mmCIF file of C-alpha atoms in Angstrom:
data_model
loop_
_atom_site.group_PDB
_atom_site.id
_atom_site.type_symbol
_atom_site.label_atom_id
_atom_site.label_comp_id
_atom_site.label_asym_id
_atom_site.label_seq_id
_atom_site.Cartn_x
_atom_site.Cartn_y
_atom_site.Cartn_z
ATOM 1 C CA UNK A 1 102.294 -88.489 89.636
ATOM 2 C CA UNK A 2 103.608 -87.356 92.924
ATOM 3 C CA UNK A 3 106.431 -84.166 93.222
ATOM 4 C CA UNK A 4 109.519 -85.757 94.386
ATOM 5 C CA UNK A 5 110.677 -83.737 97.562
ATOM 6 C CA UNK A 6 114.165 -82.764 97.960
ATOM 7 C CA UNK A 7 113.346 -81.511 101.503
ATOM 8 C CA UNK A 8 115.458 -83.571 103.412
ATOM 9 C CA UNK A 9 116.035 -81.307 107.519
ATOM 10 C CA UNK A 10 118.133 -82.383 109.198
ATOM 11 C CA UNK A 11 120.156 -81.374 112.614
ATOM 12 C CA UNK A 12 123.777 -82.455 113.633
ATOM 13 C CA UNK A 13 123.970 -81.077 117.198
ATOM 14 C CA UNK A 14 127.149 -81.817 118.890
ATOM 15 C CA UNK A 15 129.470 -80.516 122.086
ATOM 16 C CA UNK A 16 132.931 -80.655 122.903
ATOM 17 C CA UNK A 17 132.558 -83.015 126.127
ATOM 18 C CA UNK A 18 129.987 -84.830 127.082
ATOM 19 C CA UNK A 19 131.511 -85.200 130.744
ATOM 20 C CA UNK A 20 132.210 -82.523 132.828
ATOM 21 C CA UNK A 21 133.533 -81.406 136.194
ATOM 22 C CA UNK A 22 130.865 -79.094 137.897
ATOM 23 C CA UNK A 23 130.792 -75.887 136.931
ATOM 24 C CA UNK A 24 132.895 -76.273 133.378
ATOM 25 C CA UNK A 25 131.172 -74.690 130.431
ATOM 26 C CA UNK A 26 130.909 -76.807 126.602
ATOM 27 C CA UNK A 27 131.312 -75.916 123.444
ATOM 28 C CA UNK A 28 128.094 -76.501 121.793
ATOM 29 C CA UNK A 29 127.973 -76.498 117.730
ATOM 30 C CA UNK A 30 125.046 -76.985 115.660
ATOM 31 C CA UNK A 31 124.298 -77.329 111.875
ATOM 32 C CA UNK A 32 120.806 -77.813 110.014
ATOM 33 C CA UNK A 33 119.792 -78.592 106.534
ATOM 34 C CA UNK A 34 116.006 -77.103 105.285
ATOM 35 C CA UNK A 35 115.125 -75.519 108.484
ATOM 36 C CA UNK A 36 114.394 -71.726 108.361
ATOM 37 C CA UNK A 37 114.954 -70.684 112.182
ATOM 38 C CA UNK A 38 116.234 -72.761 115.430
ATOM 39 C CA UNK A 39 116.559 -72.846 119.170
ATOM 40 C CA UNK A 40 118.384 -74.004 121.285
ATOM 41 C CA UNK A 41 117.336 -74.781 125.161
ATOM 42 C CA UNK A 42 118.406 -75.967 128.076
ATOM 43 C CA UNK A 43 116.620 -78.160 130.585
ATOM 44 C CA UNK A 44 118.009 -76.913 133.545
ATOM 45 C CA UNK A 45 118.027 -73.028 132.681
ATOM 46 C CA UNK A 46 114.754 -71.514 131.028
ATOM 47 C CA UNK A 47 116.933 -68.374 130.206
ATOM 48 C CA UNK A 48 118.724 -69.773 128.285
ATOM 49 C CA UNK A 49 118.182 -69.503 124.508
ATOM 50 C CA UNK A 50 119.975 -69.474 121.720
ATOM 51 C CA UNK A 51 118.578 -68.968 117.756
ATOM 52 C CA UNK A 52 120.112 -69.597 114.830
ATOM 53 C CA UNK A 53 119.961 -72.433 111.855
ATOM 54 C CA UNK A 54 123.724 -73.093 112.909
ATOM 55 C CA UNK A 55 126.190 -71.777 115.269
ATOM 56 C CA UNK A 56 128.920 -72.274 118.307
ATOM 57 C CA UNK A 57 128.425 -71.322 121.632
ATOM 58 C CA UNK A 58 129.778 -71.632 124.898
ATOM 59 C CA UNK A 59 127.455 -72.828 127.224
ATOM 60 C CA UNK A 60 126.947 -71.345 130.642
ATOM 61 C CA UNK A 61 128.707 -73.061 134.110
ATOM 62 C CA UNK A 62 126.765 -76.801 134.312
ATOM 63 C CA UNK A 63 125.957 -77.936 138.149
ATOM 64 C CA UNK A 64 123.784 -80.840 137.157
ATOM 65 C CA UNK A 65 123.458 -82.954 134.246
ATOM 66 C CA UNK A 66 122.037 -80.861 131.335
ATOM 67 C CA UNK A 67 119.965 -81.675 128.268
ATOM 68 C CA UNK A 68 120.182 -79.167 125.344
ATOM 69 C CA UNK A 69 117.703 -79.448 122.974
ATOM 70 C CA UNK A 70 117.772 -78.014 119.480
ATOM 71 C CA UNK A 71 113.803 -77.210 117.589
ATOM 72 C CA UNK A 72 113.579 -76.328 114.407
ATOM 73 C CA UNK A 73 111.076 -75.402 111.828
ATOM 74 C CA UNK A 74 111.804 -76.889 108.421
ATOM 75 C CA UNK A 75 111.284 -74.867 105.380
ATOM 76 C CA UNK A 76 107.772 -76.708 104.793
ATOM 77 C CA UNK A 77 106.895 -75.996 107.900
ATOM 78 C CA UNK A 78 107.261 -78.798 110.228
ATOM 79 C CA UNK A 79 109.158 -79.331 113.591
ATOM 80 C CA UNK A 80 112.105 -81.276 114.450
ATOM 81 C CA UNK A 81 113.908 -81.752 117.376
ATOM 82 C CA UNK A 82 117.275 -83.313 118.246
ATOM 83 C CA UNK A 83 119.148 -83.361 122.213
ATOM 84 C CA UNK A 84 122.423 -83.757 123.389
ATOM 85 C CA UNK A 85 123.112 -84.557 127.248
ATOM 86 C CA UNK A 86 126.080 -83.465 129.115
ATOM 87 C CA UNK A 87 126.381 -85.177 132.567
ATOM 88 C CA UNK A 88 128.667 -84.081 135.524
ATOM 89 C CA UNK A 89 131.502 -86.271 136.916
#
């Protein structure tokens, strides 16, 4: 018979606005289920990373529509992803 796994990761990745004026910052907060270690990037800013399994962060100033991207490794040792795009007004 096959284990049953109760490995279920997940990600809930969500911001405080997902329209902005230029140059306004987000709230960004993030959550994960059977992941030992995240990070979160940003497509516009290669700087800009951000570890953690969960957290809240401000983001930095946006001047163009911005994808952050949260990666994960699970706790059996696989990677999943989930984004979250803020555009500018």
């Amino acid at each position: 018979s096959c284990p049953i796994s109760l490995i279920n990761p997940q990600i809930d990745l969500s911001t405080s606005a997902d329209l902005v004026k230029q140059g306004d910052s987000v709230k960004i907060i993030w959550n994960t289920k059977d992941t030992d270690s995240c990070e979160l990037s940003s497509s516009i800013n290669s700087k800009f990373l951000r570890g953690g399994v969960s957290g809240t962060i401000i983001s930095p100033s946006l001047i163009k529509n911005t994808k952050f991207t949260l990666s994960c490794i699970t706790t059996v040792g696989t990677e999943i992803k989930k984004d979250i795009s803020i555009n500018i007004i």
